[in-house]
Short mmCIF file of C-alpha atoms in Angstrom, two decimals:
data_model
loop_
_atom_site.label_atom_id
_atom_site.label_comp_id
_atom_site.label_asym_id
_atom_site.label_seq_id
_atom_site.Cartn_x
_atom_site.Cartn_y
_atom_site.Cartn_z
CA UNK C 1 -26.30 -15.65 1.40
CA UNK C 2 -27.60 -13.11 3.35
CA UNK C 3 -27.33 -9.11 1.59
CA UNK C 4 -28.64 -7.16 3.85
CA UNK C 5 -26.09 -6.04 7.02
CA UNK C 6 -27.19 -6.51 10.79
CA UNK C 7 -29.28 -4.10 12.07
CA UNK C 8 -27.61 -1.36 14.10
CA UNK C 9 -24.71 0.32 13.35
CA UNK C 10 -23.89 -1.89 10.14
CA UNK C 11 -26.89 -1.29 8.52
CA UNK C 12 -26.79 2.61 9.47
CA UNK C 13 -22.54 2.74 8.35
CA UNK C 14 -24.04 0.89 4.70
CA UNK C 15 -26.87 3.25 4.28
CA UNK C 16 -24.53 6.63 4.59
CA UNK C 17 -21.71 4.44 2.86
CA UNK C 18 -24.62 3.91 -0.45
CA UNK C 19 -25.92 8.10 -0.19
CA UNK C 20 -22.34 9.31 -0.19
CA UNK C 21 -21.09 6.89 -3.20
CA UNK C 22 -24.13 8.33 -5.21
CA UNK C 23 -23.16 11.36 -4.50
CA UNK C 24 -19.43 10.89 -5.45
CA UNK C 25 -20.41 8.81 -8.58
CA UNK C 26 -22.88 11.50 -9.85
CA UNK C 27 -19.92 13.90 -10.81
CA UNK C 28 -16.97 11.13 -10.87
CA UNK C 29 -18.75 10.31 -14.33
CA UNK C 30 -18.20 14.08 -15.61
CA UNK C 31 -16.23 15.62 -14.10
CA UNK C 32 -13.95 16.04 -17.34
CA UNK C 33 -17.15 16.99 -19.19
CA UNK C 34 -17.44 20.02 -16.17
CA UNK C 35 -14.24 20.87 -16.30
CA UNK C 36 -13.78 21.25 -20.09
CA UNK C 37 -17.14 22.30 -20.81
CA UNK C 38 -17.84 24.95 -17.97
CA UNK C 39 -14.60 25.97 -16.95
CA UNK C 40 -13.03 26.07 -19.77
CA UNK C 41 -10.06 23.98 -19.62
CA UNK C 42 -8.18 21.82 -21.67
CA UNK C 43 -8.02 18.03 -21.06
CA UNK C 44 -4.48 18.62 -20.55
CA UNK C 45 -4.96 21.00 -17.89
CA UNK C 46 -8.08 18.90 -16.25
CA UNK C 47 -5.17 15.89 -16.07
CA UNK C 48 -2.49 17.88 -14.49
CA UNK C 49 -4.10 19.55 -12.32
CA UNK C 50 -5.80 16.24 -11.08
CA UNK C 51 -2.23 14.61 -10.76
CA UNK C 52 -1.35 17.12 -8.93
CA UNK C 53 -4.19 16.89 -6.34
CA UNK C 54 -3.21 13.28 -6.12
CA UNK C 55 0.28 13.80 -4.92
CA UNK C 56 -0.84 16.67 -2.54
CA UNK C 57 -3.16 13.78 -1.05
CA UNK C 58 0.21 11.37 -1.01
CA UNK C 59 2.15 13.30 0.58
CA UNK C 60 -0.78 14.73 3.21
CA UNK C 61 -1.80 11.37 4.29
CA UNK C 62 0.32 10.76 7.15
CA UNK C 63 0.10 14.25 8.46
CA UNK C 64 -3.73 14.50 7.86
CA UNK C 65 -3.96 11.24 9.88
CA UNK C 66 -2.15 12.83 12.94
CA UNK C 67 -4.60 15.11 13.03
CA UNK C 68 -7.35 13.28 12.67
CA UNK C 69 -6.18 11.06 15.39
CA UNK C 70 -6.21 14.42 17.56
CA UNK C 71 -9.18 15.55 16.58
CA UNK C 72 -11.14 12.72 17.14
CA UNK C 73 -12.39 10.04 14.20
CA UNK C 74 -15.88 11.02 14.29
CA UNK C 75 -15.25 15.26 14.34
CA UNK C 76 -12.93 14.63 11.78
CA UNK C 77 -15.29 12.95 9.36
CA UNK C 78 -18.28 15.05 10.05
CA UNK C 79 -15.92 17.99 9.12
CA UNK C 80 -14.62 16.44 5.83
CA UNK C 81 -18.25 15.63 4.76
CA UNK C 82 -19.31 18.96 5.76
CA UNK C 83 -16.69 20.72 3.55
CA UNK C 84 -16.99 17.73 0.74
CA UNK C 85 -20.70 19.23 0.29
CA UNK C 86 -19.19 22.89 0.57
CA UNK C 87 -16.39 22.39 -1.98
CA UNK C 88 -18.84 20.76 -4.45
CA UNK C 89 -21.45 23.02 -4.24
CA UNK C 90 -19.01 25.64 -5.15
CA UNK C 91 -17.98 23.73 -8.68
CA UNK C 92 -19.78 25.66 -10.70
CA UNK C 93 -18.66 29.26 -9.70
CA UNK C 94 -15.05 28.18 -10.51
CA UNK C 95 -13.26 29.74 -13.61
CA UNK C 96 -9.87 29.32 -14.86
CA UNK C 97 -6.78 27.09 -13.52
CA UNK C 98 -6.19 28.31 -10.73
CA UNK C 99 -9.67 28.24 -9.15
CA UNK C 100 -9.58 24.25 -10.66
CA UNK C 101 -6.42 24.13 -8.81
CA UNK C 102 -7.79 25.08 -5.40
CA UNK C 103 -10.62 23.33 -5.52
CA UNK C 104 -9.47 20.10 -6.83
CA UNK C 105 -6.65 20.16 -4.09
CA UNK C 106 -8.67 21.05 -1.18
CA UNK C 107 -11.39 18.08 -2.13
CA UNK C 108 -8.37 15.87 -1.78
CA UNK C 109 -7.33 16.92 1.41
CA UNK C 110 -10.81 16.76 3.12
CA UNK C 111 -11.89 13.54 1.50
CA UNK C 112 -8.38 12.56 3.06
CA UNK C 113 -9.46 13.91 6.27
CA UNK C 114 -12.75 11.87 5.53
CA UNK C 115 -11.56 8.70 4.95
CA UNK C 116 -9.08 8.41 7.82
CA UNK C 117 -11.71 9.41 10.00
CA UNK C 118 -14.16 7.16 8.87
CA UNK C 119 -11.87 4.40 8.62
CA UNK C 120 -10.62 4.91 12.47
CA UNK C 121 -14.73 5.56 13.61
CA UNK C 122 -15.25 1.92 12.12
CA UNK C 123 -12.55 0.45 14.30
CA UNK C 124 -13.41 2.07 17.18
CA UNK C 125 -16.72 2.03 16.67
CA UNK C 126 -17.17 -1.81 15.95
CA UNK C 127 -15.79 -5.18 17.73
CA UNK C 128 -12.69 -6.66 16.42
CA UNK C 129 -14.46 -10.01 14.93
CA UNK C 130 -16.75 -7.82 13.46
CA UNK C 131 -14.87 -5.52 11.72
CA UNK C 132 -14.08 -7.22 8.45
CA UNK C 133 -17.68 -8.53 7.55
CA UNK C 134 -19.04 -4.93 7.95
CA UNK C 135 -16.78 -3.01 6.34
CA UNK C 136 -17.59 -5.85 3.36
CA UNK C 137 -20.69 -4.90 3.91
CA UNK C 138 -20.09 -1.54 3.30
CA UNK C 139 -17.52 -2.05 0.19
CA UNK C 140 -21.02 -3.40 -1.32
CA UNK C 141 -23.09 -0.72 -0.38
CA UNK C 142 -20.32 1.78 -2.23
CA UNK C 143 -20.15 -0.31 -5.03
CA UNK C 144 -24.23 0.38 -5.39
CA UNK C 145 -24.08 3.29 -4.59
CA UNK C 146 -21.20 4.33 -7.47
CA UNK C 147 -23.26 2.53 -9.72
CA UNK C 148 -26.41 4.22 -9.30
CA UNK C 149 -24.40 7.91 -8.97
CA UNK C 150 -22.58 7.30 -12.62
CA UNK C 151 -26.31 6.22 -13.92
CA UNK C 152 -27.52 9.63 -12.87
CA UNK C 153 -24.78 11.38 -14.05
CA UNK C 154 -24.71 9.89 -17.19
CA UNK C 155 -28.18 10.61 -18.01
CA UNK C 156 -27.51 14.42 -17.26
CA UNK C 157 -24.48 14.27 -19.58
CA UNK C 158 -26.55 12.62 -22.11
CA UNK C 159 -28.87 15.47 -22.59
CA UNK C 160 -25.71 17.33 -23.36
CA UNK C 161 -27.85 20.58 -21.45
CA UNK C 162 -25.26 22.99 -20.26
CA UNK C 163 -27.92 23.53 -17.14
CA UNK C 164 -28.08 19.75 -16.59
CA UNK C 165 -24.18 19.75 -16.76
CA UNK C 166 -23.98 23.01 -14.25
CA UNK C 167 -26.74 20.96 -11.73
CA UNK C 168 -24.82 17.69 -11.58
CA UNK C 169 -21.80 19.26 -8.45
CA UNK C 170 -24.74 21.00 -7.30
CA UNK C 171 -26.63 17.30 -7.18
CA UNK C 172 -23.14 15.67 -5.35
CA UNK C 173 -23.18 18.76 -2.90
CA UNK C 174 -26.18 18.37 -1.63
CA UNK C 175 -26.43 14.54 -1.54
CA UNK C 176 -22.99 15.12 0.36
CA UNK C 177 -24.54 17.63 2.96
CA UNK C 178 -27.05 15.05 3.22
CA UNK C 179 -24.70 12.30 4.05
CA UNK C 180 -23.11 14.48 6.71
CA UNK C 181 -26.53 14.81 8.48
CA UNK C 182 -26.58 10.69 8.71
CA UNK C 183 -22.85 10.92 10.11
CA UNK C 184 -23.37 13.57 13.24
CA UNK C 185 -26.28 11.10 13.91
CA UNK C 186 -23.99 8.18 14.42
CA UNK C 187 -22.76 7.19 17.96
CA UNK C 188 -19.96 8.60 19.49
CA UNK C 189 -17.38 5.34 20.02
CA UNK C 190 -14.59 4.88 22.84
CA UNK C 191 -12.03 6.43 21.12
CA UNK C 192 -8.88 5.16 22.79
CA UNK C 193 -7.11 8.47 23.75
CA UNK C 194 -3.07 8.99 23.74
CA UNK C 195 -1.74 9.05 27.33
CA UNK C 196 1.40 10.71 27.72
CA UNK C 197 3.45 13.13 25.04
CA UNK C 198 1.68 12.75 21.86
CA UNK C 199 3.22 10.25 19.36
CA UNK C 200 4.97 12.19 15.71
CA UNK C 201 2.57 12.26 13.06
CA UNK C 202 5.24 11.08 11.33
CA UNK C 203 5.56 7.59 13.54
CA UNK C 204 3.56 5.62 10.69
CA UNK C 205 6.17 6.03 8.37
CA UNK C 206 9.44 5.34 10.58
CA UNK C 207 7.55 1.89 11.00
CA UNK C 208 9.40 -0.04 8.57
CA UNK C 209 7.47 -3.40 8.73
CA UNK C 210 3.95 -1.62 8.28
CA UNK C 211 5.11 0.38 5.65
CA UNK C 212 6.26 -1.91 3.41
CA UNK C 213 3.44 -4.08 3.98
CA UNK C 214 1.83 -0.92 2.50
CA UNK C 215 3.83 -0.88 -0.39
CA UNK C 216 2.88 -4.24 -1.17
CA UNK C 217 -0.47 -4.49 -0.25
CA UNK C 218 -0.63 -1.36 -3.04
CA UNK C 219 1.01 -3.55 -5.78
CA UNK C 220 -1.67 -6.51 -4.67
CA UNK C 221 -4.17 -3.85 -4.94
CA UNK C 222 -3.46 -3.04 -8.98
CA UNK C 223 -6.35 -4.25 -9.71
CA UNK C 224 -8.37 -1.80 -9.75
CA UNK C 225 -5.81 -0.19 -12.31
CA UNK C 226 -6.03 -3.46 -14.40
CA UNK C 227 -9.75 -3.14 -15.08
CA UNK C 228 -10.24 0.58 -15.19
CA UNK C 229 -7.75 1.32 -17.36
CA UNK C 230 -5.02 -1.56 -18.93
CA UNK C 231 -8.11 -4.11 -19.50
CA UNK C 232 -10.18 -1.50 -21.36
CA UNK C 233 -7.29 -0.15 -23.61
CA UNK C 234 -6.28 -3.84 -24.30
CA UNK C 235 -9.37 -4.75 -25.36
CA UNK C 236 -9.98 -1.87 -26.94
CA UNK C 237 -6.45 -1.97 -29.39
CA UNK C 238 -4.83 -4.94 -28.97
CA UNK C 239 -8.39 -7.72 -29.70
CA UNK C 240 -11.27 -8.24 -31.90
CA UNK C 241 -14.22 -8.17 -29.16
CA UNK C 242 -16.72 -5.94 -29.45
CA UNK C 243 -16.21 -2.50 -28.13
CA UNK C 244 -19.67 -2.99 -26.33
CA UNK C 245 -18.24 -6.14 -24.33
CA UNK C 246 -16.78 -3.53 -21.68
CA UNK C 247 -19.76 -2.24 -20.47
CA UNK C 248 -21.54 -5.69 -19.93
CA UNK C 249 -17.99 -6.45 -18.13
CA UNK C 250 -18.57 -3.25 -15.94
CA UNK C 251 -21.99 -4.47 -14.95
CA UNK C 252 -21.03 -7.82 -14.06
CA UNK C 253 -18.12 -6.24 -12.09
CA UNK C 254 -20.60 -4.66 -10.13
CA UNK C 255 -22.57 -7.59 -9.68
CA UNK C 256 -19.97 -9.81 -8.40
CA UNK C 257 -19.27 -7.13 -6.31
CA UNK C 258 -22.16 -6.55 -4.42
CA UNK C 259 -23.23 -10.13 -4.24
CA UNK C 260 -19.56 -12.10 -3.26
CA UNK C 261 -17.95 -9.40 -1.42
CA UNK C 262 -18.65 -10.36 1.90
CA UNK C 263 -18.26 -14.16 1.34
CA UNK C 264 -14.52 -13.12 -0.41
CA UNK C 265 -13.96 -11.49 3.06
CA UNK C 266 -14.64 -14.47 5.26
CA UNK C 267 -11.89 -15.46 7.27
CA UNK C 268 -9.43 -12.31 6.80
CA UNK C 269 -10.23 -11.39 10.12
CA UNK C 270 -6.99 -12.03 11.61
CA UNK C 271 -3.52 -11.39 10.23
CA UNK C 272 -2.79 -14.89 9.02
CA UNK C 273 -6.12 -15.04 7.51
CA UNK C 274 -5.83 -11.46 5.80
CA UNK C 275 -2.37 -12.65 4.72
CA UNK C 276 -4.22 -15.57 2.85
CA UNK C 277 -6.31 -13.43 1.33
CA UNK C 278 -4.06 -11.06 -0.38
CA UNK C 279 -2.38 -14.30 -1.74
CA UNK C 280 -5.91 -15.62 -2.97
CA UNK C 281 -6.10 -12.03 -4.71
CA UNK C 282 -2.81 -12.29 -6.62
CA UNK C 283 -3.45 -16.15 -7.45
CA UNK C 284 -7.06 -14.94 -9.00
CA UNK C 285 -4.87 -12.17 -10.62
CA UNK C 286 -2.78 -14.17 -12.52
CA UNK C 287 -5.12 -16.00 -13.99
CA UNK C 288 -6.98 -12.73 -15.32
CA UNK C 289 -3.43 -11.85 -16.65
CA UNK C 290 -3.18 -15.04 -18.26
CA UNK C 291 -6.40 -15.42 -19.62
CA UNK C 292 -6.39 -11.80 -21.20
CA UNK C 293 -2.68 -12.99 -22.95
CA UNK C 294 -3.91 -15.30 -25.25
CA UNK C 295 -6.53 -13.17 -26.49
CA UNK C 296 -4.14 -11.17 -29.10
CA UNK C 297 -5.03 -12.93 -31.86
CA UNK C 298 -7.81 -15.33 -31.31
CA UNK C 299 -10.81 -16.35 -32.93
CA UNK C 300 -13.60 -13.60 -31.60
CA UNK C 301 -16.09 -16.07 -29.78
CA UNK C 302 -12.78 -17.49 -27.89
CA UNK C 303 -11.05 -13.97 -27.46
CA UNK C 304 -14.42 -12.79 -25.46
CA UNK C 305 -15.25 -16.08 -23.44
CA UNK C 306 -10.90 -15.33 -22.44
CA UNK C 307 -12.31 -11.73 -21.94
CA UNK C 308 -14.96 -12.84 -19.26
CA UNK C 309 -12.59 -15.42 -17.66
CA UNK C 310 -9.84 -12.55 -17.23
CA UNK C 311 -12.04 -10.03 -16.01
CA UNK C 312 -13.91 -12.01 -13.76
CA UNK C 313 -10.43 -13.31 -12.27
CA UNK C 314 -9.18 -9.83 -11.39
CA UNK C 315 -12.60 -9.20 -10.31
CA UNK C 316 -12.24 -12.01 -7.54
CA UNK C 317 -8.60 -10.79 -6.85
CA UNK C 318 -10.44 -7.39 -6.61
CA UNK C 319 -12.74 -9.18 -3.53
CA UNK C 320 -10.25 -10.92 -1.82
CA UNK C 321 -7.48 -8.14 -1.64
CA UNK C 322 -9.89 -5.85 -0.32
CA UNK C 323 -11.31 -8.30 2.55
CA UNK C 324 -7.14 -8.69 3.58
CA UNK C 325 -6.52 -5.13 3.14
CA UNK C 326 -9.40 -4.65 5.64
CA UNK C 327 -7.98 -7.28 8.09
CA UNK C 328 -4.49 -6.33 8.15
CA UNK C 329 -5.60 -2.54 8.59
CA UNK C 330 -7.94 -3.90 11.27
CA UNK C 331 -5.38 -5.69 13.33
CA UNK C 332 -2.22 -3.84 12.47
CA UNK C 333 -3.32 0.03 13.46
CA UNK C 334 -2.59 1.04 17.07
CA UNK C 335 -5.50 2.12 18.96
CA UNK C 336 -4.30 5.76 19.60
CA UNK C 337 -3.11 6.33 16.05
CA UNK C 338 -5.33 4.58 13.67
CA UNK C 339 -6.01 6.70 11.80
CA UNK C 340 -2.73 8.24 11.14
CA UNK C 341 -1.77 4.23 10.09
CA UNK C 342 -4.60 4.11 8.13
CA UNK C 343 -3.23 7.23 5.85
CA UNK C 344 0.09 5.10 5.91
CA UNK C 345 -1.51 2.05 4.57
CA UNK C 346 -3.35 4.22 1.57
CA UNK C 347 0.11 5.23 0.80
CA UNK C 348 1.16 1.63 -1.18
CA UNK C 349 -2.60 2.04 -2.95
CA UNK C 350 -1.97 5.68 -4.29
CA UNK C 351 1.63 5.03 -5.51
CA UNK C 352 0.21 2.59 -7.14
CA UNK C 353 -2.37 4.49 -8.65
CA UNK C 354 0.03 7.26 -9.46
CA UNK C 355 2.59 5.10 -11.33
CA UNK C 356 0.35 1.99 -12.20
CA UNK C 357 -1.48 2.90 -15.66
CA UNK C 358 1.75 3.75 -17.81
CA UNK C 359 3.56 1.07 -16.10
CA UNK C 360 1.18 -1.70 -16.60
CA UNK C 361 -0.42 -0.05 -19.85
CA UNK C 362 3.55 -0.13 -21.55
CA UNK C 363 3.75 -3.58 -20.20
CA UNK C 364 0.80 -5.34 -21.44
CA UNK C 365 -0.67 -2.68 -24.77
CA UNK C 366 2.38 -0.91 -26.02
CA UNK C 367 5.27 -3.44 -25.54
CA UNK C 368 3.76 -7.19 -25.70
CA UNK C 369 1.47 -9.46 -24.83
CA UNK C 370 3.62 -11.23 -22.47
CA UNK C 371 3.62 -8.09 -20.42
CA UNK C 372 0.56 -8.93 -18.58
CA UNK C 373 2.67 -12.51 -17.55
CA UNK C 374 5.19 -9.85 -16.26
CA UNK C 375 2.45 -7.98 -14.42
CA UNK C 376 0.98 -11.15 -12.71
CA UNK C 377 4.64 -12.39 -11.51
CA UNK C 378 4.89 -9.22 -10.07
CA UNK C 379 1.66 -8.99 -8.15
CA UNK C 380 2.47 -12.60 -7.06
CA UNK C 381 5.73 -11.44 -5.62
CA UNK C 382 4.19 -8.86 -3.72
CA UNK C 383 1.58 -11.07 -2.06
CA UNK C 384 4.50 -13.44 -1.61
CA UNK C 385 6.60 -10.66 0.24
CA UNK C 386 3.46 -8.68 2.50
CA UNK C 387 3.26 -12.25 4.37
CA UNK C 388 6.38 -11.68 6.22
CA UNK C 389 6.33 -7.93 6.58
CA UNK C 390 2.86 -8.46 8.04
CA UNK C 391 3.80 -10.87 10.63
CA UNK C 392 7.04 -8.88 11.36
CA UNK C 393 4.38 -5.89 12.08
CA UNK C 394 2.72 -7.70 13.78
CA UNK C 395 5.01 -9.81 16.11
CA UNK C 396 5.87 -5.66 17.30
CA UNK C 397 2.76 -5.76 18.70
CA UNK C 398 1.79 -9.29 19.83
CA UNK C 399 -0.93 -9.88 17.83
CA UNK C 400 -0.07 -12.90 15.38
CA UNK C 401 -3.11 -15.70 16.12
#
C-alpha cells in the first residue's frame, strides 16, 4: 500500500496539510491549561466562551462561504492562515473574558474562512477522479500531523513552566505563519467564475436536498464524538479496563488512520460510491456500539478485547464516512459556489458536534447501556436516509453515474 502521495500538488497539499495540524495540535492539547492558567479564567468561562465561538462559526458558515467564493479559494485561505498565525501569536497578551471572547471568536471565523477556501482550492485545483484519494491523502497527513502537535504540547505542559506554557500559541503562530508561506506558493487553479448576477450567499441553504444530506451526513459523522468523548467517559465510569487502555486506543486510532485511510476511501469517488461509503461507516458503527454494550459488567480481559473491537469499529466508520463525505462534497458543490456549499455541508458536522456529547453521553453513560444500541439505530437511519437525499441532489444537477 503505497503512503506516500503523488508527487506534485498532492504531495505539496499533504506537506502544508502535516505543518499546519502541528501547529493546531500544539495548543489544541492546552489550550484549557492557557486559558485557566494565564488568563485567568475559570473552566466554566473557558467552556462558554468556546460554545459560543462554535455557534458564531454555525451560523457564519454559509455567509463566510459566499465570500470566499467571491474572493477567490486561494486569497481566501492565504488570508485565514495569515490571520490564524496573527490571532495566535497574540494569545498570550490576552487578559480577562472579554479579550478570550474576541479572540476565540475571530479564530473561528478565519479558520472558517480557511477551511472553505481550502476545501474549494482542492476542487478546483485537482481533477475530479482525483479528488477523493488526495484529500485521503491529506486526512492522513493531518492525522500525523495532530499527533505530533499534541506530543509537543504535551511535553511543554508537562514541565508545568509558566514560560513553556506562555511559548506554546507563540509555537502554533509561527508554525501557522509558516504554513501560510507554503500556501501563497501553491498554484493558482481555474477557478470557475460566476457569470451573470451573483448567486445569494444564502442559496446553499434554500437547497433542500443538499442540506439535509448535510444533516445526515453530520449524524453519520458522530463518530468522532463517540471516541473523543462518550467512549472515554464509558470506559472511564461505566467498565473495569484500565484507565491506561485509552491512550493505547488513541495511538492505534492514529495508526489505523494514517495507514487505511486512503484504502477506506477507494471507490467514494462518485455519488453512488460515496453513498456506499457512509453506509459502510454506520454498519462499522454499530458494531463499535454493540461491542462497547456488553462491556458493563464483564470479566476485565473480555471487557478490553470488547474495548478494542468497539473502538476499532468506529474507527473504520471514522475512515469510511470521511472518504463519502469527501465524495459527495466533491460531486455535489457547484463550480461557482463551492465553497459556500462546502460551509453548508459542515453545517450537519457542527450541529452535531454542538448537541452530540450530552445527547449520546445521557444515552449510553448516564441512562443505560442499551443507549449505545439506540445510538447505532440512529446513525444507521441516517446513512439509510442521506442515500436518497443525495441522489435527489444530485439528479438537480445531472450528475448520478
Amino acid at each position: 500500500m503505497r503512503l506516500l502521495p503523488p508527487p506534485g500538488l498532492p504531495r505539496r497539499l499533504c506537506l502544508q496539510s502535516a505543518l499546519y495540524a502541528v501547529g493546531s495540535g500544539v495548543f489544541l492539547s492546552g489550550n484549557a491549561v492557557f486559558f485557566t492558567q494565564i488568563v485567568g479564567l475559570s473552566a466554566a468561562q473557558v467552556g462558554v466562551g468556546i460554545s459560543i465561538a462554535g455557534v458564531v462559526a454555525f451560523v457564519a458558515s454559509v455567509p463566510v462561504g459566499a465570500l470566499v467564493d467571491r474572493l477567490g479559494p486561494l486569497r481566501s485561505w492565504l488570508i485565514g492562515a495569515l490571520a490564524e498565525g496573527c490571532i495566535y501569536l497574540a494569545y498570550p497578551w490576552a487578559r480577562g473574558v472579554v479579550a478570550f471572547l474576541a479572540i476565540v471568536i475571530l479564530l473561528a471565523l478565519v479558520e472558517s474562512a480557511g477551511n472553505s477556501g481550502r476545501g474549494a482550492y482542492t476542487l478546483d485545483a485537482l481533477d475530479r477522479g482525483a479528488r477523493v484519494k488526495v484529500l485521503a491523502y491529506v486526512r492522513s497527513a493531518l492525522n500525523l500531523g495532530f499527533t505530533v502537535g499534541a506530543l509537543l504540547g504535551g511535553l511543554a505542559l508537562a514541565t508545568g513552566s509558566r514560560s513553556a506554557i506562555m511559548a506554546v500559541p507563540l509555537l502554533a503562530g509561527f508554525l501557522m505563519l509558516l504554513n501560510s508561506l507554503l500556501i501563497a506558493r501553491l498554484p493558482k487553479p481555474a477557478h470557475h467564475e460566476q457569470t451573470g448576477p451573483p448567486p445569494s450567499r444564502l442559496a446553499a441553504l434554500r437547497d433542500r436536498p443538499f442540506l439535509a444530506m448535510s444533516l445526515l451526513n453530520g449524524l453519520v459523522a458522530s463518530h468522532g464524538v463517540l471516541l473523543t468523548v462518550v467512549f472515554p467517559l464509558w470506559l472511564v465510569e461505566r467498565t473495569n479496563a484500565p484507565h491506561a487502555l485509552l491512550a493505547w486506543l488513541f495511538a492505534l486510532n492514529t495508526v489505523l488512520a494514517v495507514g487505511l485511510q486512503v484504502w477506506a476511501a477507494r471507490g467514494a469517488e462518485s455519488v453512488p460510491g460515496a453513498i456506499r461509503a457512509c453506509r459502510i461507516a454506520a454498519g462499522f458503527i454499530a458494531i463499535g456500539c454493540v461491542a462497547a454494550m456488553f462491556t458493563a459488567g464483564t470479566p476485565r480481559l473480555l471487557t478490553i478485547l470488547l474495548l478494542v473491537v468497539a473502538y476499532v469499529g468506529i474507527t473504520f466508520g471514522e475512515l469510511f464516512q470521511s472518504g463519502g463525505g469527501w465524495g459527495l462534497v466533491s460531486e455535489l458543490s457547484p463550480p461557482t459556489q463551492r465553497a459556500q456549499y462546502q460551509g453548508a455541508f459542515r453545517l450537519g458536522g457542527q450541529l452535531q458536534s454542538m448537541l452530540g456529547p450530552a445527547a449520546f453521553t445521557a444515552l449510553a453513560v448516564t441512562w443505560n447501556p442499551l443507549g449505545w444500541l439506540l445510538i447505532a439505530t440512529l446513525i444507521a437511519i441516517g446513512a439509510l436516509a442521506l442515500g436518497p437525499a443525495a441522489r435527489a441532489s444530485a439528479t438537480s444537477r445531472e450528475l448520478v453515474s
